[in-house]
């Protein structure tokens, strides 16, 4: 039995079951032409989605914990870049229009959101912030940009927006 045919494709004809042609996983040459490759790609995708939410929480935590310095700003900028690359890779995987990848990404983001919330709750308890809600209302400054006060617990969001 043949798993799929072709040298790799992106953007299938829509969400459904396994495509007839082989999917291309992010880079040329990463063709998912066997069930084992497909399973490992799904596992990697799940871990990428979980990492997206966890990275967001750690970025906020690291920003609050340390004093302001050039090194800290450079480090947080690099972590932000890694987070955004990961988020865009997840977007590209959604654009395969493969139901298995869609379900895996949603599951990973959900697990990551759960882990992130647990981390935030533990952090609030450790610092005595039990009375604070997980997220606070944002304020709008005169330029119309939404801002949050420094040190405000941040609610989980989509991978591309935090």
GROMACS .gro file of C-alpha atoms in nm:
model
  162
    1UNK     CA    1   0.000   0.000   0.000
    2UNK     CA    2   0.134   0.342  -0.098
    3UNK     CA    3   0.108   0.611   0.175
    4UNK     CA    4   0.106   0.902  -0.070
    5UNK     CA    5   0.235   1.002  -0.413
    6UNK     CA    6   0.453   1.286  -0.537
    7UNK     CA    7   0.758   1.483  -0.434
    8UNK     CA    8   0.585   1.705  -0.179
    9UNK     CA    9   0.306   1.958  -0.194
   10UNK     CA   10   0.157   2.236   0.016
   11UNK     CA   11  -0.196   2.377   0.029
   12UNK     CA   12  -0.410   2.073  -0.040
   13UNK     CA   13  -0.761   2.111  -0.181
   14UNK     CA   14  -0.915   2.163   0.160
   15UNK     CA   15  -0.942   2.001   0.498
   16UNK     CA   16  -1.012   1.631   0.484
   17UNK     CA   17  -0.838   1.304   0.548
   18UNK     CA   18  -0.494   1.210   0.428
   19UNK     CA   19  -0.414   1.383   0.098
   20UNK     CA   20  -0.345   1.170  -0.209
   21UNK     CA   21  -0.013   1.344  -0.263
   22UNK     CA   22   0.265   1.377  -0.010
   23UNK     CA   23   0.274   1.683   0.211
   24UNK     CA   24   0.586   1.896   0.237
   25UNK     CA   25   0.678   1.967   0.600
   26UNK     CA   26   0.812   2.327   0.612
   27UNK     CA   27   1.127   2.278   0.400
   28UNK     CA   28   1.218   2.133   0.061
   29UNK     CA   29   1.315   1.772   0.098
   30UNK     CA   30   1.106   1.716   0.411
   31UNK     CA   31   0.846   1.509   0.228
   32UNK     CA   32   0.605   1.312   0.447
   33UNK     CA   33   0.597   1.002   0.228
   34UNK     CA   34   0.579   0.733   0.499
   35UNK     CA   35   0.352   0.683   0.799
   36UNK     CA   36   0.654   0.713   1.033
   37UNK     CA   37   0.758   1.051   0.885
   38UNK     CA   38   0.398   1.169   0.907
   39UNK     CA   39   0.372   1.063   1.273
   40UNK     CA   40   0.700   1.235   1.364
   41UNK     CA   41   0.585   1.549   1.182
   42UNK     CA   42   0.263   1.549   1.386
   43UNK     CA   43   0.460   1.499   1.709
   44UNK     CA   44   0.695   1.785   1.618
   45UNK     CA   45   0.397   2.004   1.533
   46UNK     CA   46   0.235   1.927   1.869
   47UNK     CA   47   0.555   2.023   2.051
   48UNK     CA   48   0.585   2.345   1.847
   49UNK     CA   49   0.230   2.446   1.942
   50UNK     CA   50   0.289   2.375   2.312
   51UNK     CA   51   0.619   2.565   2.299
   52UNK     CA   52   0.445   2.869   2.149
   53UNK     CA   53   0.231   2.924   2.459
   54UNK     CA   54   0.505   2.833   2.706
   55UNK     CA   55   0.752   3.071   2.536
   56UNK     CA   56   0.501   3.353   2.570
   57UNK     CA   57   0.471   3.297   2.946
   58UNK     CA   58   0.845   3.277   2.998
   59UNK     CA   59   0.902   3.595   2.795
   60UNK     CA   60   0.668   3.784   3.030
   61UNK     CA   61   0.821   3.624   3.337
   62UNK     CA   62   1.180   3.701   3.232
   63UNK     CA   63   1.079   4.058   3.152
   64UNK     CA   64   0.944   4.107   3.507
   65UNK     CA   65   1.212   3.923   3.703
   66UNK     CA   66   1.530   4.102   3.613
   67UNK     CA   67   1.655   4.455   3.612
   68UNK     CA   68   1.658   4.654   3.289
   69UNK     CA   69   1.977   4.613   3.091
   70UNK     CA   70   2.098   4.598   2.733
   71UNK     CA   71   2.171   4.225   2.767
   72UNK     CA   72   1.817   4.157   2.894
   73UNK     CA   73   1.664   4.354   2.607
   74UNK     CA   74   1.879   4.170   2.353
   75UNK     CA   75   1.798   3.831   2.509
   76UNK     CA   76   1.423   3.900   2.517
   77UNK     CA   77   1.437   4.021   2.156
   78UNK     CA   78   1.600   3.695   2.048
   79UNK     CA   79   1.342   3.492   2.243
   80UNK     CA   80   1.066   3.700   2.080
   81UNK     CA   81   1.215   3.628   1.737
   82UNK     CA   82   1.223   3.254   1.809
   83UNK     CA   83   0.863   3.271   1.931
   84UNK     CA   84   0.750   3.449   1.612
   85UNK     CA   85   0.937   3.207   1.384
   86UNK     CA   86   0.765   2.921   1.563
   87UNK     CA   87   0.425   3.092   1.528
   88UNK     CA   88   0.474   3.149   1.154
   89UNK     CA   89   0.581   2.787   1.106
   90UNK     CA   90   0.255   2.683   1.276
   91UNK     CA   91   0.065   2.909   1.037
   92UNK     CA   92   0.239   2.748   0.740
   93UNK     CA   93   0.149   2.403   0.872
   94UNK     CA   94  -0.217   2.506   0.900
   95UNK     CA   95  -0.194   2.609   0.535
   96UNK     CA   96  -0.123   2.248   0.439
   97UNK     CA   97  -0.503   2.211   0.474
   98UNK     CA   98  -0.454   1.873   0.635
   99UNK     CA   99  -0.705   1.792   0.908
  100UNK     CA  100  -0.449   1.596   1.107
  101UNK     CA  101  -0.221   1.899   1.131
  102UNK     CA  102  -0.514   2.127   1.216
  103UNK     CA  103  -0.625   1.902   1.502
  104UNK     CA  104  -0.266   1.860   1.623
  105UNK     CA  105  -0.202   2.235   1.629
  106UNK     CA  106  -0.529   2.312   1.810
  107UNK     CA  107  -0.454   2.033   2.060
  108UNK     CA  108  -0.099   2.162   2.115
  109UNK     CA  109  -0.214   2.521   2.165
  110UNK     CA  110  -0.478   2.399   2.409
  111UNK     CA  111  -0.226   2.194   2.608
  112UNK     CA  112   0.018   2.487   2.597
  113UNK     CA  113  -0.253   2.724   2.720
  114UNK     CA  114  -0.331   2.488   3.009
  115UNK     CA  115   0.038   2.457   3.101
  116UNK     CA  116   0.084   2.836   3.072
  117UNK     CA  117  -0.214   2.906   3.297
  118UNK     CA  118  -0.086   2.660   3.556
  119UNK     CA  119   0.255   2.827   3.544
  120UNK     CA  120   0.096   3.171   3.587
  121UNK     CA  121  -0.117   3.053   3.879
  122UNK     CA  122   0.186   2.900   4.051
  123UNK     CA  123   0.379   3.223   3.991
  124UNK     CA  124   0.100   3.435   4.142
  125UNK     CA  125   0.076   3.208   4.447
  126UNK     CA  126   0.453   3.216   4.494
  127UNK     CA  127   0.455   3.596   4.495
  128UNK     CA  128   0.135   3.639   4.693
  129UNK     CA  129  -0.087   3.758   4.408
  130UNK     CA  130  -0.372   3.511   4.468
  131UNK     CA  131  -0.626   3.792   4.463
  132UNK     CA  132  -0.525   3.915   4.117
  133UNK     CA  133  -0.727   3.785   3.823
  134UNK     CA  134  -0.538   3.595   3.552
  135UNK     CA  135  -0.578   3.891   3.316
  136UNK     CA  136  -0.660   4.253   3.375
  137UNK     CA  137  -0.837   4.497   3.150
  138UNK     CA  138  -0.615   4.684   2.913
  139UNK     CA  139  -0.603   5.060   2.904
  140UNK     CA  140  -0.584   5.276   2.595
  141UNK     CA  141  -0.329   5.555   2.583
  142UNK     CA  142  -0.395   5.883   2.393
  143UNK     CA  143  -0.239   5.744   2.072
  144UNK     CA  144  -0.499   5.466   2.070
  145UNK     CA  145  -0.251   5.187   2.143
  146UNK     CA  146  -0.360   4.924   2.392
  147UNK     CA  147  -0.112   4.893   2.678
  148UNK     CA  148  -0.084   4.684   2.993
  149UNK     CA  149   0.081   4.808   3.311
  150UNK     CA  150   0.423   4.657   3.385
  151UNK     CA  151   0.395   4.350   3.604
  152UNK     CA  152   0.035   4.277   3.505
  153UNK     CA  153  -0.034   3.905   3.464
  154UNK     CA  154  -0.095   3.841   3.095
  155UNK     CA  155  -0.368   3.612   2.969
  156UNK     CA  156  -0.283   3.347   2.713
  157UNK     CA  157  -0.330   3.447   2.351
  158UNK     CA  158  -0.282   3.316   2.004
  159UNK     CA  159   0.073   3.233   1.901
  160UNK     CA  160   0.098   3.524   1.662
  161UNK     CA  161  -0.031   3.797   1.890
  162UNK     CA  162   0.191   3.798   2.198
   0.00000   0.00000   0.00000
